CSV table of C-alpha atoms and ligand atoms in Angstrom, one decimal:
chain,number,residue,atom,x,y,z
A,1478,MET,CA,177.2,23.5,-1.5
A,1479,ILE,CA,179.3,21.1,-3.7
A,1480,ASN,CA,182.7,21.7,-4.0
A,1481,PRO,CA,183.0,18.9,-6.6
A,1482,GLU,CA,186.5,19.1,-6.7
A,1483,LYS,CA,186.0,17.5,-2.7
A,1484,PHE,CA,184.0,14.8,-4.2
A,1485,CYS,CA,184.9,14.4,-8.4
A,1486,ILE,CA,187.5,10.9,-8.0
A,1487,GLN,CA,186.4,10.9,-12.3
A,1488,LYS,CA,187.6,13.4,-14.5
A,1489,ASP,CA,184.8,13.1,-17.4
A,1490,CYS,CA,182.2,13.3,-14.0
A,1491,THR,CA,179.7,16.3,-14.9
A,1492,PHE,CA,177.1,15.2,-12.1
A,1493,ALA,CA,178.2,17.0,-9.1
A,1494,ALA,CA,179.4,19.9,-11.2
A,1495,LYS,CA,176.3,21.1,-11.4
A,1496,PRO,CA,176.2,22.5,-8.2
A,1497,LEU,CA,172.9,22.7,-8.4
A,1498,PHE,CA,171.8,20.2,-9.7
A,1499,ARG,CA,168.4,18.8,-7.9
A,1500,LEU,CA,167.2,14.7,-7.9
A,1501,THR,CA,163.9,14.9,-9.5
A,1502,ARG,CA,163.5,12.2,-10.7
A,1503,TYR,CA,165.5,8.1,-10.1
A,1504,LYS,CA,164.4,7.2,-13.5
A,1505,LYS,CA,167.3,9.6,-15.2
A,1506,PHE,CA,169.8,7.8,-13.7
A,1507,LYS,CA,169.2,4.5,-13.1
A,1508,LYS,CA,171.2,1.6,-15.4
A,1509,ASN,CA,174.7,2.4,-13.3
A,1510,GLN,CA,175.1,5.8,-14.6
A,1511,PHE,CA,176.6,6.5,-11.3
A,1512,PHE,CA,179.6,6.8,-10.2
A,1513,MET,CA,181.5,6.6,-6.5
A,1514,ALA,CA,182.0,10.2,-6.2
A,1515,GLU,CA,178.3,10.8,-7.6
A,1516,LEU,CA,177.1,8.0,-4.3
A,1517,THR,CA,179.1,10.1,-2.0
A,1518,VAL,CA,178.1,13.0,-3.3
A,1519,ILE,CA,174.0,11.8,-2.8
A,1520,ALA,CA,175.4,10.1,0.9
A,1521,SER,CA,176.1,13.6,2.0
A,1522,GLN,CA,172.4,15.1,1.1
A,1523,VAL,CA,171.0,12.3,3.1
A,1524,ARG,CA,172.7,12.7,5.4
A,1525,ARG,CA,171.9,16.2,6.1
A,1526,ASP,CA,169.0,15.0,5.0
A,1527,ILE,CA,168.8,12.9,8.5
A,1528,VAL,CA,169.9,15.9,11.0
A,1529,ARG,CA,167.7,18.0,9.5
A,1530,MET,CA,164.7,15.8,9.8
A,1531,VAL,CA,164.7,15.4,13.7
A,1532,HIS,CA,166.2,18.2,14.9
A,1533,GLY,CA,162.5,19.7,12.7
A,1534,ALA,CA,160.8,16.9,14.6
A,1535,SER,CA,162.4,17.0,18.5
A,1536,SER,CA,162.4,13.5,18.3
A,1537,GLY,CA,164.0,10.9,16.4
A,1538,HIS,CA,167.3,8.4,15.1
A,1539,PRO,CA,170.0,9.9,13.4
A,1540,GLY,CA,172.7,7.1,14.9
A,1541,GLY,CA,171.9,4.2,13.3
A,1542,SER,CA,171.4,6.3,9.8
A,1543,LEU,CA,174.0,8.1,10.0
A,1544,GLY,CA,175.7,4.7,9.4
A,1545,CYS,CA,173.7,3.0,7.1
A,1546,ALA,CA,173.0,6.1,5.0
A,1547,ASP,CA,176.5,5.1,2.7
A,1548,PHE,CA,175.0,1.2,2.3
A,1549,LEU,CA,171.2,2.7,1.5
A,1550,THR,CA,172.2,4.9,-0.8
A,1551,ALA,CA,174.6,2.4,-2.9
A,1552,LEU,CA,171.0,0.5,-2.5
A,1553,TYR,CA,168.6,2.2,-4.2
A,1554,PHE,CA,171.3,4.4,-6.7
A,1555,LYS,CA,173.1,1.7,-7.8
A,1556,ILE,CA,172.4,-1.8,-6.8
A,1557,MET,CA,168.2,-2.2,-7.2
A,1558,ASN,CA,165.8,-3.0,-10.1
A,1559,HIS,CA,162.9,-0.6,-9.1
A,1560,ASP,CA,160.4,1.6,-10.4
A,1561,PRO,CA,159.7,5.3,-7.7
A,1562,ALA,CA,155.8,4.7,-9.9
A,1563,PHE,CA,155.7,2.6,-6.6
A,1564,ASP,CA,153.2,-0.9,-7.1
A,1565,MET,CA,152.8,-2.2,-3.1
A,1566,ASP,CA,153.0,-5.5,-5.0
A,1567,ALA,CA,156.6,-5.3,-6.8
A,1568,ARG,CA,156.7,-8.0,-9.2
A,1569,GLY,CA,159.3,-7.6,-11.9
A,1570,GLU,CA,161.4,-5.7,-9.9
A,1571,ASP,CA,163.9,-5.9,-6.3
A,1572,VAL,CA,162.6,-4.5,-3.3
A,1573,PHE,CA,164.0,-3.5,-0.4
A,1574,PHE,CA,162.8,-4.3,3.3
A,1575,LEU,CA,163.5,-2.3,6.3
A,1576,SER,CA,163.4,-3.9,9.3
A,1577,ASN,CA,165.0,-1.9,12.0
A,1578,GLY,CA,162.4,0.3,10.9
A,1579,HIS,CA,164.2,3.4,14.0
A,1580,ILE,CA,166.0,4.3,11.2
A,1581,SER,CA,163.3,6.1,9.3
A,1582,PRO,CA,164.9,8.9,8.6
A,1583,LEU,CA,167.8,7.4,6.4
A,1584,PHE,CA,164.6,5.3,4.6
A,1585,TYR,CA,162.4,8.9,3.7
A,1586,SER,CA,165.8,10.6,2.7
A,1587,VAL,CA,166.7,8.1,-0.1
A,1588,LEU,CA,162.8,7.5,-1.5
A,1589,ALA,CA,162.3,11.1,-1.2
A,1590,ARG,CA,165.7,11.0,-3.1
A,1591,SER,CA,165.4,8.1,-5.1
A,1592,GLY,CA,161.8,10.1,-7.0
A,1593,TYR,CA,159.6,8.6,-4.9
A,1594,PHE,CA,157.1,10.6,-3.4
A,1595,ASP,CA,158.7,14.8,-2.9
A,1596,ILE,CA,161.3,16.0,-0.6
A,1597,LYS,CA,159.8,18.8,0.8
A,1598,GLU,CA,157.2,16.2,2.5
A,1599,LEU,CA,160.9,15.4,4.6
A,1600,ALA,CA,160.0,18.7,6.3
A,1601,THR,CA,155.9,16.5,7.9
A,1602,PHE,CA,159.2,14.0,9.4
A,1603,ARG,CA,157.5,12.7,13.2
A,1604,LYS,CA,154.6,15.5,12.4
A,1605,ILE,CA,151.0,15.1,12.8
A,1606,ASN,CA,149.0,12.9,10.2
A,1607,SER,CA,152.7,12.9,8.0
A,1608,ARG,CA,152.5,9.9,6.5
A,1609,LEU,CA,156.8,10.1,7.8
A,1610,GLN,CA,155.9,8.2,10.4
A,1611,GLY,CA,158.6,7.9,13.8
A,1612,HIS,CA,158.9,3.7,11.6
A,1613,PRO,CA,157.2,3.2,9.5
A,1614,ALA,CA,154.1,2.3,8.2
A,1615,THR,CA,151.6,1.5,5.6
A,1616,HIS,CA,148.6,2.3,6.3
A,1617,GLU,CA,150.7,5.9,6.1
A,1618,HIS,CA,151.3,4.6,2.2
A,1619,LEU,CA,153.6,6.4,1.8
A,1620,PRO,CA,154.8,5.1,-1.9
A,1621,GLY,CA,158.3,2.7,-0.7
A,1622,VAL,CA,157.1,1.6,2.5
A,1623,ARG,CA,155.8,-2.1,2.0
A,1624,ILE,CA,156.0,-3.1,5.3
A,1625,ALA,CA,155.6,-1.4,9.0
A,1626,SER,CA,158.3,-1.9,11.0
A,1627,GLY,CA,160.1,-0.4,14.1
A,1628,SER,CA,158.5,-4.0,16.4
A,1629,LEU,CA,162.2,-6.0,15.9
A,1630,GLY,CA,163.1,-9.1,14.4
A,1631,GLN,CA,159.9,-8.6,12.6
A,1632,GLY,CA,162.2,-7.9,8.9
A,1633,MET,CA,163.9,-11.7,7.9
A,1634,SER,CA,160.9,-13.1,8.1
A,1635,VAL,CA,159.1,-10.4,5.8
A,1636,ALA,CA,161.6,-10.5,3.2
A,1637,LEU,CA,161.8,-15.0,3.5
A,1638,GLY,CA,157.6,-14.1,2.1
A,1639,ALA,CA,158.6,-11.9,-0.4
A,1640,ALA,CA,161.9,-13.8,-1.4
A,1641,LEU,CA,159.5,-17.0,-1.7
A,1642,ALA,CA,156.9,-15.6,-3.5
A,1643,LYS,CA,159.2,-14.1,-6.3
A,1644,LYS,CA,160.3,-17.6,-6.5
A,1645,LEU,CA,157.0,-19.1,-7.2
A,1646,ASN,CA,156.1,-16.3,-10.0
A,1647,GLY,CA,158.8,-17.5,-11.5
A,1648,GLU,CA,160.4,-14.0,-11.0
A,1649,LYS,CA,164.0,-14.0,-11.2
A,1650,ASN,CA,164.9,-10.1,-9.0
A,1651,LEU,CA,166.0,-9.9,-5.6
A,1652,VAL,CA,165.4,-9.5,-2.1
A,1653,PHE,CA,167.4,-7.2,0.1
A,1654,SER,CA,166.6,-6.7,3.8
A,1655,LEU,CA,169.3,-4.3,6.2
A,1656,HIS,CA,168.8,-4.8,10.4
A,1657,GLY,CA,170.0,-3.9,12.9
A,1658,ASP,CA,172.7,-5.4,14.9
A,1659,GLY,CA,171.2,-4.7,18.7
A,1660,GLU,CA,167.7,-6.4,16.5
A,1661,LEU,CA,169.3,-10.3,16.2
A,1662,ASP,CA,168.6,-9.9,20.5
A,1663,GLU,CA,165.2,-11.5,18.4
A,1664,GLY,CA,164.8,-14.5,18.9
A,1665,GLN,CA,162.6,-14.9,15.8
A,1666,ILE,CA,166.1,-13.8,13.3
A,1667,TRP,CA,166.8,-16.5,13.6
A,1668,GLU,CA,164.2,-18.9,13.9
A,1669,ALA,CA,164.2,-16.9,9.9
A,1670,LEU,CA,167.9,-17.9,9.6
A,1671,MET,CA,167.0,-21.2,9.8
A,1672,PHE,CA,164.5,-21.3,7.7
A,1673,ALA,CA,165.8,-19.5,4.8
A,1674,ALA,CA,168.5,-22.1,5.1
A,1675,HIS,CA,166.4,-25.0,5.6
A,1676,HIS,CA,163.9,-23.5,2.1
A,1677,LYS,CA,167.3,-23.0,-0.1
A,1678,VAL,CA,165.7,-19.0,0.2
A,1679,ASP,CA,169.4,-18.3,-2.3
A,1680,ASN,CA,167.7,-14.7,-3.5
A,1681,LEU,CA,167.5,-12.8,-0.8
A,1682,ILE,CA,170.6,-11.0,0.6
A,1683,SER,CA,170.0,-9.7,4.1
A,1684,THR,CA,172.0,-7.1,5.7
A,1685,ILE,CA,173.4,-6.4,9.2
A,1686,ASP,CA,174.6,-3.3,9.8
A,1687,TRP,CA,176.9,-4.1,12.6
A,1688,ASN,CA,178.1,-1.1,14.9
A,1689,GLY,CA,178.8,-2.5,18.1
A,1690,GLN,CA,176.0,-0.8,19.4
A,1691,GLN,CA,172.2,-0.6,20.5
A,1692,ILE,CA,169.7,1.6,22.6
A,1693,ASP,CA,171.6,1.1,25.6
A,1694,GLY,CA,175.4,0.6,25.1
A,1695,PRO,CA,177.6,-1.1,22.7
A,1696,THR,CA,175.6,-4.7,21.7
A,1697,ASP,CA,178.9,-6.5,23.8
A,1698,LYS,CA,177.0,-5.3,27.0
A,1699,VAL,CA,174.2,-5.5,26.6
A,1700,MET,CA,174.4,-9.1,25.6
A,1701,ASN,CA,176.9,-10.2,23.8
A,1702,LEU,CA,176.2,-11.5,20.2
A,1703,GLY,CA,180.1,-12.7,19.7
A,1704,ASN,CA,181.0,-13.8,16.2
A,1705,ILE,CA,178.4,-13.3,13.5
A,1706,ARG,CA,179.7,-14.0,11.0
A,1707,GLN,CA,180.3,-17.2,12.3
A,1708,LYS,CA,176.6,-17.4,13.3
A,1709,PHE,CA,175.1,-17.2,10.5
A,1710,GLU,CA,177.1,-19.8,8.4
A,1711,ALA,CA,176.6,-22.0,10.8
A,1712,PHE,CA,173.5,-21.2,9.8
A,1713,GLY,CA,173.8,-23.0,7.0
A,1714,TRP,CA,174.2,-19.7,4.8
A,1715,THR,CA,176.7,-17.9,2.7
A,1716,THR,CA,178.7,-15.0,4.0
A,1717,LEU,CA,180.9,-11.5,3.3
A,1718,GLU,CA,182.0,-8.9,5.3
A,1719,MET,CA,182.1,-4.7,4.3
A,1720,ASN,CA,182.5,-1.7,5.4
A,1721,GLY,CA,179.3,0.2,5.3
A,1722,ASN,CA,180.8,4.0,5.5
A,1723,ASP,CA,183.3,3.4,2.2
A,1724,MET,CA,180.9,3.5,-0.8
A,1725,ASP,CA,184.0,1.7,-3.2
A,1726,ASP,CA,183.9,-1.9,-0.6
A,1727,VAL,CA,179.7,-1.1,0.1
A,1728,VAL,CA,179.5,-1.2,-3.8
A,1729,ALA,CA,182.0,-3.8,-4.7
A,1730,GLY,CA,180.5,-5.9,-0.5
A,1731,LEU,CA,176.5,-5.5,-3.1
A,1732,GLU,CA,178.4,-6.2,-7.0
A,1733,LYS,CA,179.9,-9.4,-4.7
A,1734,ALA,CA,176.5,-10.2,-2.6
A,1735,LYS,CA,174.2,-10.2,-6.1
A,1736,SER,CA,176.9,-12.8,-7.4
A,1737,LEU,CA,176.1,-15.4,-5.2
A,1738,THR,CA,172.0,-15.8,-5.5
A,1739,GLY,CA,170.6,-19.2,-7.3
A,1740,LEU,CA,173.4,-20.7,-5.7
A,1741,GLY,CA,171.0,-22.4,-2.8
A,1742,LYS,CA,172.1,-20.7,0.5
A,1743,PRO,CA,171.1,-17.5,1.1
A,1744,ILE,CA,173.5,-14.3,1.4
A,1745,GLY,CA,173.7,-12.7,4.4
A,1746,ILE,CA,176.5,-9.5,4.5
A,1747,MET,CA,177.9,-8.1,7.7
A,1748,MET,CA,178.5,-4.5,7.6
A,1749,HIS,CA,180.9,-2.9,9.8
A,1750,THR,CA,179.7,0.7,10.2
A,1751,THR,CA,179.6,3.4,12.4
A,1752,MET,CA,177.6,5.1,14.2
A,1753,GLY,CA,176.8,8.7,13.5
A,1754,LYS,CA,179.0,8.2,11.3
A,1755,GLY,CA,179.5,11.7,9.0
A,1756,VAL,CA,178.7,14.2,11.7
A,1757,ASP,CA,182.3,13.8,14.4
A,1758,PHE,CA,180.8,14.2,18.1
A,1759,MET,CA,178.0,12.3,16.8
A,1760,GLU,CA,180.2,9.2,15.9
A,1761,GLY,CA,180.5,5.6,17.7
A,1762,THR,CA,178.3,6.5,20.4
A,1763,HIS,CA,174.9,4.2,21.3
A,1764,GLU,CA,174.5,8.0,22.8
A,1765,TRP,CA,173.6,8.8,19.8
A,1766,HIS,CA,170.8,6.4,19.1
A,1767,GLY,CA,168.0,7.7,19.0
A,1768,ILE,CA,167.9,11.3,20.1
A,1769,ALA,CA,167.7,15.3,18.2
A,1770,PRO,CA,170.4,17.3,18.0
A,1771,ASN,CA,169.4,21.2,19.5
A,1772,ASP,CA,169.9,24.2,17.5
A,1773,GLU,CA,173.8,24.2,17.7
A,1774,GLN,CA,175.1,21.0,17.8
A,1775,LEU,CA,172.6,20.9,14.3
A,1776,ALA,CA,175.0,24.2,13.0
A,1777,LYS,CA,177.6,21.5,14.1
A,1778,ALA,CA,176.8,18.7,12.5
A,1779,LEU,CA,176.1,20.7,9.0
A,1780,ALA,CA,179.1,22.4,8.8
A,1781,GLN,CA,180.5,18.5,8.7
A,1782,LEU,CA,177.8,17.1,5.7
A,1783,PRO,CA,178.4,19.9,2.1
A,1784,GLU,CA,174.9,20.1,0.9
A,1785,THR,CA,175.3,18.6,-2.7
A,1786,MET,CA,171.7,18.1,-4.2
A,1787,GLY,CA,169.7,21.3,-2.4
A,1788,ASP,CA,168.5,21.1,1.1
A,1789,TYR,CA,164.2,20.6,1.8
B,286,LIG,C1,160.4,-6.2,19.5
B,286,LIG,C2,161.5,-4.4,20.0
B,286,LIG,N1,161.9,-4.9,21.0
B,286,LIG,C3,162.8,-3.2,22.0
B,286,LIG,C4,162.2,-1.9,20.9
B,286,LIG,C5,163.1,-0.5,20.9
B,286,LIG,N2,164.5,-1.2,20.6
B,286,LIG,C6,164.4,-0.2,20.2
B,286,LIG,S1,165.8,0.4,19.0
B,286,LIG,C7,166.2,-1.2,20.4
B,286,LIG,C8,167.7,-1.4,19.9
B,286,LIG,C9,168.7,-1.6,18.7
B,286,LIG,O1,169.7,-2.0,18.2
B,286,LIG,P1,170.5,-2.2,16.6
B,286,LIG,O2,169.6,-2.9,15.8
B,286,LIG,O3,172.1,-2.0,16.9
B,286,LIG,O4,169.7,0.3,16.2
B,286,LIG,P2,171.1,0.7,17.3
B,286,LIG,O5,170.5,1.2,17.7
B,286,LIG,O6,172.2,0.3,16.0
B,286,LIG,O7,170.4,1.5,15.4
B,286,LIG,C10,166.1,-0.7,20.8
B,286,LIG,C11,166.4,-2.7,21.6
B,286,LIG,C12,162.2,-2.3,19.1
B,286,LIG,N3,161.8,-1.4,18.5
B,286,LIG,N4,161.4,-4.0,19.3
B,287,LIG,MG1,173.5,-1.8,15.9
């Protein structure tokens, strides 16, 4: 249960002081009503969801999910203008595409906690006939999912298409996408980078989870990426860096990225994260890229992640 002393850094923060508070409809809380402390409260619950879901299925990807939890929480609860009533076409809304689809536990948790579907459904993760399959797919009809992802490298191309469509429709909304650093090994990403710069797709903000890890080991051992920021710049993108595990920095970085849209260039955020962030024995190693904790490990993990909004 939440300890308000721990989370509530602002005197007038009342959200965290309600121990049994459950977020049922995102709409009640949108329009930038969240303080930074409240975002960390949500992110803690999201991290609990992640480890519980992966444990419940005995499979899944906790490492990248935990590392990107602060980012996706900030995006859905503060940065994006979106509607959990969910319309596939996302007209008049900002839209997010998850390209590194293996971090689906994070995506599903944030969608449910934002009000896209009942948090109880998180218990069906990776089960037969569940809408929450290991990698998101549109034919499962889960609100909030607009593309299948899991086959790495494709999400930026889709995001580009959506961003161009918004321009054609005269919409001012933004398109966001998230990619793993290991995912950058896919050639299609670099085609998309060139295309985006050439066509001045300046309503796109793509974030790279620069955790230095991927499925089989550190990225510099599997295929050295070098300085990806310099590479994005060389491909004609505006770039910035942020600490993806510091909520203040995440929000500031995303706000900065938004301020850089509309200037003729796509925006790339190089986001430094720690794989497995929040669970000490999962941190900083590819070992937790894609395995489930056992009962004992789950208990150890949950002891480090306060239950702040009620478990599903
Ligand atoms: C096209 C394609 N090739 C290979 C894979 C297998 N695969 C799944 S995750 C992964 C590593 C991805 O690394 P990264 O994007 O850094 O994710 P992280 O391990 O940091 O979560 C690979 C190679 C895949 N899903 N798709
Ligand atoms: Mg990685």
